mmCIF file of N, CA and C in Angstrom:
data_model
loop_
_atom_site.group_PDB
_atom_site.id
_atom_site.type_symbol
_atom_site.label_atom_id
_atom_site.label_comp_id
_atom_site.label_asym_id
_atom_site.label_seq_id
_atom_site.Cartn_x
_atom_site.Cartn_y
_atom_site.Cartn_z
ATOM 1 N N MET A 1 19.898 -2.528 17.740
ATOM 2 C CA MET A 1 18.929 -1.702 18.424
ATOM 3 C C MET A 1 17.600 -2.449 18.453
ATOM 4 N N ASN A 2 17.009 -2.543 19.634
ATOM 5 C CA ASN A 2 15.728 -3.243 19.718
ATOM 6 C C ASN A 2 14.593 -2.354 19.214
ATOM 7 N N LYS A 3 13.427 -2.951 19.051
ATOM 8 C CA LYS A 3 12.288 -2.226 18.468
ATOM 9 C C LYS A 3 11.867 -1.036 19.312
ATOM 10 N N CYS A 4 11.896 -1.184 20.641
ATOM 11 C CA CYS A 4 11.505 -0.077 21.511
ATOM 12 C C CYS A 4 12.464 1.099 21.363
ATOM 13 N N ALA A 5 13.754 0.813 21.329
ATOM 14 C CA ALA A 5 14.751 1.874 21.191
ATOM 15 C C ALA A 5 14.609 2.566 19.837
ATOM 16 N N ALA A 6 14.371 1.795 18.795
ATOM 17 C CA ALA A 6 14.195 2.372 17.465
ATOM 18 C C ALA A 6 12.947 3.247 17.420
ATOM 19 N N ARG A 7 11.854 2.785 18.036
ATOM 20 C CA ARG A 7 10.611 3.553 18.064
ATOM 21 C C ARG A 7 10.806 4.841 18.870
ATOM 22 N N ASP A 8 11.518 4.754 19.985
ATOM 23 C CA ASP A 8 11.791 5.947 20.785
ATOM 24 C C ASP A 8 12.632 6.948 20.006
ATOM 25 N N ALA A 9 13.629 6.459 19.273
ATOM 26 C CA ALA A 9 14.476 7.345 18.470
ATOM 27 C C ALA A 9 13.659 8.022 17.381
ATOM 28 N N THR A 10 12.762 7.288 16.752
ATOM 29 C CA THR A 10 11.915 7.846 15.702
ATOM 30 C C THR A 10 11.014 8.936 16.274
ATOM 31 N N ARG A 11 10.436 8.700 17.435
ATOM 32 C CA ARG A 11 9.569 9.696 18.070
ATOM 33 C C ARG A 11 10.356 10.928 18.483
ATOM 34 N N THR A 12 11.535 10.706 19.064
ATOM 35 C CA THR A 12 12.360 11.822 19.512
ATOM 36 C C THR A 12 12.803 12.674 18.331
ATOM 37 N N LEU A 13 13.207 12.032 17.239
ATOM 38 C CA LEU A 13 13.590 12.768 16.040
ATOM 39 C C LEU A 13 12.398 13.555 15.503
ATOM 40 N N GLY A 14 11.232 12.955 15.497
ATOM 41 C CA GLY A 14 10.032 13.641 15.031
ATOM 42 C C GLY A 14 9.710 14.871 15.863
ATOM 43 N N LEU A 15 9.812 14.747 17.176
ATOM 44 C CA LEU A 15 9.579 15.893 18.060
ATOM 45 C C LEU A 15 10.602 16.988 17.803
ATOM 46 N N HIS A 16 11.847 16.592 17.568
ATOM 47 C CA HIS A 16 12.915 17.549 17.295
ATOM 48 C C HIS A 16 12.614 18.315 15.998
ATOM 49 N N ILE A 17 12.183 17.604 14.975
ATOM 50 C CA ILE A 17 11.833 18.235 13.701
ATOM 51 C C ILE A 17 10.674 19.209 13.909
ATOM 52 N N ARG A 18 9.681 18.769 14.656
ATOM 53 C CA ARG A 18 8.513 19.623 14.920
ATOM 54 C C ARG A 18 8.919 20.892 15.661
ATOM 55 N N ARG A 19 9.780 20.731 16.670
ATOM 56 C CA ARG A 19 10.239 21.865 17.463
ATOM 57 C C ARG A 19 10.978 22.882 16.575
ATOM 58 N N ILE A 20 11.844 22.386 15.699
ATOM 59 C CA ILE A 20 12.583 23.276 14.793
ATOM 60 C C ILE A 20 11.611 23.990 13.846
ATOM 61 N N ARG A 21 10.676 23.229 13.283
ATOM 62 C CA ARG A 21 9.706 23.818 12.351
ATOM 63 C C ARG A 21 8.892 24.918 13.031
ATOM 64 N N LYS A 22 8.414 24.638 14.245
ATOM 65 C CA LYS A 22 7.597 25.617 14.960
ATOM 66 C C LYS A 22 8.423 26.834 15.375
ATOM 67 N N ALA A 23 9.693 26.624 15.730
ATOM 68 C CA ALA A 23 10.568 27.739 16.098
ATOM 69 C C ALA A 23 10.771 28.682 14.908
ATOM 70 N N ARG A 24 10.669 28.142 13.700
ATOM 71 C CA ARG A 24 10.793 28.953 12.488
ATOM 72 C C ARG A 24 9.432 29.474 12.017
ATOM 73 N N ASP A 25 8.398 29.152 12.778
ATOM 74 C CA ASP A 25 7.035 29.608 12.495
ATOM 75 C C ASP A 25 6.592 29.226 11.078
ATOM 76 N N LYS A 26 6.856 27.967 10.712
ATOM 77 C CA LYS A 26 6.489 27.457 9.383
ATOM 78 C C LYS A 26 5.452 26.356 9.534
ATOM 79 N N SER A 27 4.546 26.286 8.574
ATOM 80 C CA SER A 27 3.501 25.261 8.615
ATOM 81 C C SER A 27 4.037 23.935 8.078
ATOM 82 N N LEU A 28 3.300 22.884 8.389
ATOM 83 C CA LEU A 28 3.627 21.564 7.840
ATOM 84 C C LEU A 28 3.666 21.616 6.315
ATOM 85 N N ARG A 29 2.675 22.241 5.728
ATOM 86 C CA ARG A 29 2.580 22.300 4.259
ATOM 87 C C ARG A 29 3.776 23.011 3.634
ATOM 88 N N VAL A 30 4.214 24.097 4.240
ATOM 89 C CA VAL A 30 5.346 24.847 3.689
ATOM 90 C C VAL A 30 6.623 24.016 3.731
ATOM 91 N N ILE A 31 6.948 23.475 4.906
ATOM 92 C CA ILE A 31 8.186 22.696 5.051
ATOM 93 C C ILE A 31 8.117 21.423 4.223
ATOM 94 N N ALA A 32 6.982 20.760 4.244
ATOM 95 C CA ALA A 32 6.834 19.538 3.442
ATOM 96 C C ALA A 32 7.022 19.851 1.961
ATOM 97 N N GLY A 33 6.420 20.933 1.490
ATOM 98 C CA GLY A 33 6.562 21.320 0.093
ATOM 99 C C GLY A 33 8.008 21.610 -0.277
ATOM 100 N N LEU A 34 8.712 22.331 0.585
ATOM 101 C CA LEU A 34 10.118 22.639 0.340
ATOM 102 C C LEU A 34 10.980 21.375 0.348
ATOM 103 N N ALA A 35 10.563 20.386 1.146
ATOM 104 C CA ALA A 35 11.320 19.139 1.245
ATOM 105 C C ALA A 35 10.903 18.113 0.190
ATOM 106 N N GLY A 36 9.863 18.439 -0.571
ATOM 107 C CA GLY A 36 9.415 17.522 -1.620
ATOM 108 C C GLY A 36 8.648 16.321 -1.113
ATOM 109 N N MET A 37 7.916 16.516 -0.023
ATOM 110 C CA MET A 37 7.083 15.436 0.508
ATOM 111 C C MET A 37 5.700 15.983 0.807
ATOM 112 N N SER A 38 4.744 15.110 1.016
ATOM 113 C CA SER A 38 3.393 15.562 1.339
ATOM 114 C C SER A 38 3.343 16.013 2.801
ATOM 115 N N HIS A 39 2.374 16.870 3.091
ATOM 116 C CA HIS A 39 2.234 17.326 4.477
ATOM 117 C C HIS A 39 1.814 16.169 5.391
ATOM 118 N N THR A 40 1.093 15.203 4.863
ATOM 119 C CA THR A 40 0.702 14.052 5.696
ATOM 120 C C THR A 40 1.927 13.197 6.044
ATOM 121 N N THR A 41 2.862 13.094 5.122
ATOM 122 C CA THR A 41 4.088 12.350 5.415
ATOM 123 C C THR A 41 4.871 13.050 6.516
ATOM 124 N N LEU A 42 5.028 14.365 6.398
ATOM 125 C CA LEU A 42 5.753 15.107 7.432
ATOM 126 C C LEU A 42 5.018 15.020 8.767
ATOM 127 N N HIS A 43 3.713 15.062 8.737
ATOM 128 C CA HIS A 43 2.925 14.928 9.972
ATOM 129 C C HIS A 43 3.229 13.580 10.643
ATOM 130 N N ARG A 44 3.252 12.520 9.868
ATOM 131 C CA ARG A 44 3.558 11.187 10.416
ATOM 132 C C ARG A 44 4.982 11.121 10.952
ATOM 133 N N VAL A 45 5.920 11.793 10.282
ATOM 134 C CA VAL A 45 7.310 11.838 10.752
ATOM 135 C C VAL A 45 7.360 12.536 12.107
ATOM 136 N N GLU A 46 6.714 13.684 12.207
ATOM 137 C CA GLU A 46 6.726 14.452 13.452
ATOM 138 C C GLU A 46 6.066 13.698 14.601
ATOM 139 N N ARG A 47 5.131 12.852 14.311
ATOM 140 C CA ARG A 47 4.459 12.051 15.342
ATOM 141 C C ARG A 47 5.209 10.762 15.651
ATOM 142 N N GLY A 48 6.307 10.530 14.954
ATOM 143 C CA GLY A 48 7.092 9.329 15.209
ATOM 144 C C GLY A 48 6.485 8.081 14.613
ATOM 145 N N GLN A 49 5.623 8.244 13.622
ATOM 146 C CA GLN A 49 4.941 7.111 13.011
ATOM 147 C C GLN A 49 5.589 6.676 11.702
ATOM 148 N N ARG A 50 6.637 7.386 11.278
ATOM 149 C CA ARG A 50 7.298 7.056 10.018
ATOM 150 C C ARG A 50 8.773 7.387 10.117
ATOM 151 N N ASP A 51 9.610 6.469 9.648
ATOM 152 C CA ASP A 51 11.046 6.706 9.588
ATOM 153 C C ASP A 51 11.382 7.531 8.358
ATOM 154 N N LEU A 52 12.539 8.161 8.400
ATOM 155 C CA LEU A 52 13.015 8.953 7.276
ATOM 156 C C LEU A 52 14.161 8.249 6.563
ATOM 157 N N THR A 53 14.234 8.436 5.255
ATOM 158 C CA THR A 53 15.391 7.967 4.506
ATOM 159 C C THR A 53 16.467 9.046 4.603
ATOM 160 N N LEU A 54 17.672 8.709 4.216
ATOM 161 C CA LEU A 54 18.760 9.679 4.248
ATOM 162 C C LEU A 54 18.455 10.872 3.338
ATOM 163 N N SER A 55 17.927 10.606 2.157
ATOM 164 C CA SER A 55 17.614 11.711 1.243
ATOM 165 C C SER A 55 16.506 12.598 1.813
ATOM 166 N N GLU A 56 15.564 12.031 2.544
ATOM 167 C CA GLU A 56 14.511 12.832 3.184
ATOM 168 C C GLU A 56 15.080 13.690 4.309
ATOM 169 N N ILE A 57 16.046 13.157 5.052
ATOM 170 C CA ILE A 57 16.704 13.931 6.111
ATOM 171 C C ILE A 57 17.411 15.138 5.505
ATOM 172 N N VAL A 58 18.135 14.913 4.412
ATOM 173 C CA VAL A 58 18.839 16.003 3.740
ATOM 174 C C VAL A 58 17.847 17.040 3.215
ATOM 175 N N ALA A 59 16.747 16.588 2.612
ATOM 176 C CA ALA A 59 15.735 17.498 2.068
ATOM 177 C C ALA A 59 15.058 18.292 3.187
ATOM 178 N N LEU A 60 14.730 17.650 4.296
ATOM 179 C CA LEU A 60 14.101 18.349 5.419
ATOM 180 C C LEU A 60 15.057 19.360 6.028
ATOM 181 N N ALA A 61 16.314 18.984 6.168
ATOM 182 C CA ALA A 61 17.307 19.908 6.718
ATOM 183 C C ALA A 61 17.415 21.146 5.827
ATOM 184 N N SER A 62 17.425 20.937 4.532
ATOM 185 C CA SER A 62 17.472 22.056 3.591
ATOM 186 C C SER A 62 16.224 22.933 3.730
ATOM 187 N N ALA A 63 15.060 22.312 3.828
ATOM 188 C CA ALA A 63 13.809 23.056 3.983
ATOM 189 C C ALA A 63 13.791 23.859 5.273
ATOM 190 N N LEU A 64 14.404 23.318 6.320
ATOM 191 C CA LEU A 64 14.458 23.993 7.620
ATOM 192 C C LEU A 64 15.662 24.928 7.729
ATOM 193 N N GLN A 65 16.487 24.948 6.691
ATOM 194 C CA GLN A 65 17.674 25.791 6.612
ATOM 195 C C GLN A 65 18.669 25.517 7.740
ATOM 196 N N ILE A 66 18.923 24.225 7.953
ATOM 197 C CA ILE A 66 19.935 23.802 8.925
ATOM 198 C C ILE A 66 20.759 22.676 8.302
ATOM 199 N N PRO A 67 21.974 22.451 8.792
ATOM 200 C CA PRO A 67 22.751 21.325 8.290
ATOM 201 C C PRO A 67 22.093 20.008 8.717
ATOM 202 N N PRO A 68 22.188 18.974 7.894
ATOM 203 C CA PRO A 68 21.595 17.678 8.264
ATOM 204 C C PRO A 68 22.084 17.158 9.617
ATOM 205 N N THR A 69 23.332 17.450 9.967
ATOM 206 C CA THR A 69 23.853 16.987 11.258
ATOM 207 C C THR A 69 23.092 17.597 12.426
ATOM 208 N N LYS A 70 22.645 18.848 12.282
ATOM 209 C CA LYS A 70 21.847 19.488 13.341
ATOM 210 C C LYS A 70 20.472 18.854 13.453
ATOM 211 N N LEU A 71 19.952 18.397 12.328
ATOM 212 C CA LEU A 71 18.634 17.769 12.330
ATOM 213 C C LEU A 71 18.661 16.443 13.067
ATOM 214 N N ILE A 72 19.693 15.659 12.834
ATOM 215 C CA ILE A 72 19.731 14.337 13.459
ATOM 216 C C ILE A 72 20.423 14.330 14.809
ATOM 217 N N ASP A 73 20.985 15.456 15.226
ATOM 218 C CA ASP A 73 21.619 15.539 16.542
ATOM 219 C C ASP A 73 20.572 15.929 17.577
ATOM 220 N N TYR A 74 19.543 15.091 17.684
ATOM 221 C CA TYR A 74 18.425 15.383 18.579
ATOM 222 C C TYR A 74 18.709 14.987 20.012
ATOM 223 N N ARG A 75 19.726 14.176 20.261
ATOM 224 C CA ARG A 75 19.992 13.714 21.628
ATOM 225 C C ARG A 75 20.431 14.846 22.532
ATOM 226 N N SER A 76 21.098 15.852 21.959
ATOM 227 C CA SER A 76 21.548 16.980 22.768
ATOM 228 C C SER A 76 20.479 18.072 22.864
ATOM 229 N N ALA A 77 19.377 17.868 22.174
ATOM 230 C CA ALA A 77 18.304 18.864 22.184
ATOM 231 C C ALA A 77 17.589 18.860 23.525
ATOM 232 N N LYS A 78 17.065 20.032 23.885
ATOM 233 C CA LYS A 78 16.280 20.159 25.114
ATOM 234 C C LYS A 78 15.043 19.276 25.005
ATOM 235 N N PRO A 79 14.706 18.537 26.074
ATOM 236 C CA PRO A 79 13.494 17.711 26.030
ATOM 237 C C PRO A 79 12.270 18.570 25.736
ATOM 238 N N PRO A 80 11.337 18.042 24.959
ATOM 239 C CA PRO A 80 10.166 18.831 24.588
ATOM 240 C C PRO A 80 9.243 19.078 25.764
ATOM 241 N N ASP A 81 8.592 20.248 25.739
ATOM 242 C CA ASP A 81 7.593 20.561 26.753
ATOM 243 C C ASP A 81 6.286 19.849 26.443
ATOM 244 N N GLU A 82 6.055 19.643 25.138
ATOM 245 C CA GLU A 82 4.808 19.014 24.728
ATOM 246 C C GLU A 82 5.023 17.515 24.533
ATOM 247 N N THR A 83 3.972 16.791 24.637
ATOM 248 C CA THR A 83 4.034 15.367 24.345
ATOM 249 C C THR A 83 3.086 15.095 23.194
ATOM 250 N N ILE A 84 3.370 14.051 22.499
ATOM 251 C CA ILE A 84 2.505 13.666 21.393
ATOM 252 C C ILE A 84 1.840 12.363 21.777
ATOM 253 N N SER A 85 0.540 12.360 21.775
ATOM 254 C CA SER A 85 -0.167 11.127 22.060
ATOM 255 C C SER A 85 -0.431 10.426 20.741
ATOM 256 N N THR A 86 0.044 9.208 20.673
ATOM 257 C CA THR A 86 -0.191 8.448 19.448
ATOM 258 C C THR A 86 -1.069 7.266 19.793
ATOM 259 N N ALA A 87 -2.106 7.110 19.039
ATOM 260 C CA ALA A 87 -2.979 5.953 19.231
ATOM 261 C C ALA A 87 -2.321 4.770 18.539
ATOM 262 N N SER A 88 -2.325 3.651 19.182
ATOM 263 C CA SER A 88 -1.771 2.460 18.548
ATOM 264 C C SER A 88 -2.609 2.103 17.342
ATOM 265 N N SER A 89 -1.940 1.736 16.289
ATOM 266 C CA SER A 89 -2.696 1.376 15.094
ATOM 267 C C SER A 89 -3.158 -0.062 15.222
ATOM 268 N N VAL A 90 -4.410 -0.254 14.951
ATOM 269 C CA VAL A 90 -4.999 -1.585 15.032
ATOM 270 C C VAL A 90 -5.621 -1.897 13.680
ATOM 271 N N ARG A 91 -5.241 -3.015 13.107
ATOM 272 C CA ARG A 91 -5.814 -3.424 11.831
ATOM 273 C C ARG A 91 -7.077 -4.227 12.084
ATOM 274 N N ARG A 92 -8.069 -3.957 11.274
ATOM 275 C CA ARG A 92 -9.321 -4.690 11.409
ATOM 276 C C ARG A 92 -9.217 -6.012 10.680
ATOM 277 N N CYS A 93 -9.341 -7.063 11.424
ATOM 278 C CA CYS A 93 -9.360 -8.412 10.861
ATOM 279 C C CYS A 93 -10.543 -9.103 11.518
ATOM 280 N N ALA A 94 -11.612 -9.212 10.819
ATOM 281 C CA ALA A 94 -12.848 -9.740 11.385
ATOM 282 C C ALA A 94 -12.628 -11.035 12.139
ATOM 283 N N GLY A 95 -12.953 -11.005 13.416
ATOM 284 C CA GLY A 95 -12.890 -12.201 14.244
ATOM 285 C C GLY A 95 -11.496 -12.657 14.630
ATOM 286 N N SER A 96 -10.484 -11.894 14.294
ATOM 287 C CA SER A 96 -9.124 -12.331 14.636
ATOM 288 C C SER A 96 -8.592 -11.556 15.827
ATOM 289 N N HIS A 97 -7.518 -12.051 16.386
ATOM 290 C CA HIS A 97 -6.864 -11.369 17.491
ATOM 291 C C HIS A 97 -5.810 -10.442 16.914
ATOM 292 N N VAL A 98 -5.798 -9.199 17.389
ATOM 293 C CA VAL A 98 -4.843 -8.205 16.912
ATOM 294 C C VAL A 98 -3.979 -7.793 18.083
ATOM 295 N N PRO A 99 -2.653 -7.821 17.928
ATOM 296 C CA PRO A 99 -1.797 -7.389 19.032
ATOM 297 C C PRO A 99 -1.940 -5.894 19.274
ATOM 298 N N TYR A 100 -2.013 -5.504 20.519
ATOM 299 C CA TYR A 100 -2.107 -4.107 20.907
ATOM 300 C C TYR A 100 -0.816 -3.767 21.626
ATOM 301 N N VAL A 101 0.008 -2.912 21.033
ATOM 302 C CA VAL A 101 1.289 -2.571 21.635
ATOM 303 C C VAL A 101 1.172 -1.171 22.207
ATOM 304 N N SER A 102 1.446 -1.038 23.471
ATOM 305 C CA SER A 102 1.347 0.282 24.085
ATOM 306 C C SER A 102 2.473 1.164 23.589
ATOM 307 N N ASP A 103 2.278 2.444 23.675
ATOM 308 C CA ASP A 103 3.291 3.394 23.232
ATOM 309 C C ASP A 103 4.495 3.414 24.162
ATOM 310 N N LEU A 104 4.374 2.826 25.330
ATOM 311 C CA LEU A 104 5.471 2.845 26.289
ATOM 312 C C LEU A 104 6.255 1.543 26.299
ATOM 313 N N CYS A 105 6.073 0.729 25.313
ATOM 314 C CA CYS A 105 6.794 -0.539 25.164
ATOM 315 C C CYS A 105 6.546 -1.484 26.323
ATOM 316 N N GLU A 106 5.361 -1.415 26.876
ATOM 317 C CA GLU A 106 5.010 -2.338 27.945
ATOM 318 C C GLU A 106 4.652 -3.682 27.335
ATOM 319 N N THR A 107 4.372 -4.616 28.174
ATOM 320 C CA THR A 107 3.999 -5.948 27.700
ATOM 321 C C THR A 107 2.764 -5.859 26.834
ATOM 322 N N SER A 108 2.793 -6.575 25.727
ATOM 323 C CA SER A 108 1.653 -6.571 24.814
ATOM 324 C C SER A 108 0.499 -7.356 25.389
ATOM 325 N N ARG A 109 -0.693 -7.006 24.967
ATOM 326 C CA ARG A 109 -1.876 -7.786 25.300
ATOM 327 C C ARG A 109 -2.660 -7.976 24.032
ATOM 328 N N THR A 110 -3.572 -8.891 24.022
ATOM 329 C CA THR A 110 -4.310 -9.197 22.813
ATOM 330 C C THR A 110 -5.758 -8.768 22.982
ATOM 331 N N ILE A 111 -6.292 -8.155 21.931
ATOM 332 C CA ILE A 111 -7.702 -7.777 21.938
ATOM 333 C C ILE A 111 -8.382 -8.428 20.748
ATOM 334 N N THR A 112 -9.660 -8.608 20.827
ATOM 335 C CA THR A 112 -10.426 -9.193 19.729
ATOM 336 C C THR A 112 -11.150 -8.076 18.999
ATOM 337 N N VAL A 113 -11.037 -8.083 17.686
ATOM 338 C CA VAL A 113 -11.711 -7.072 16.864
ATOM 339 C C VAL A 113 -12.903 -7.692 16.199
#
């Protein structure tokens, strides 16, 4: 799987998790607490900025009261109505060139920080 496909899968899974959480009318803090993770970690997962380990998938599924297979079966899920805008992360390196990768996997360009 190439990097773009992996990033798309991570974002899609995050949106799916968010959709399930919101359908259950639960806050990030509640679900994160039940899953044994911080709310900031779950926030990053939902935004597609962090991958999940297998044990985290199982814990999140338990917190959401669904089987783990339903959690990761996001391909059959209805496409989300909402979109998540993610700003590309740029590291500050004084005077160096930092790659800027668009969220749509377009050709990279270089910017100076």
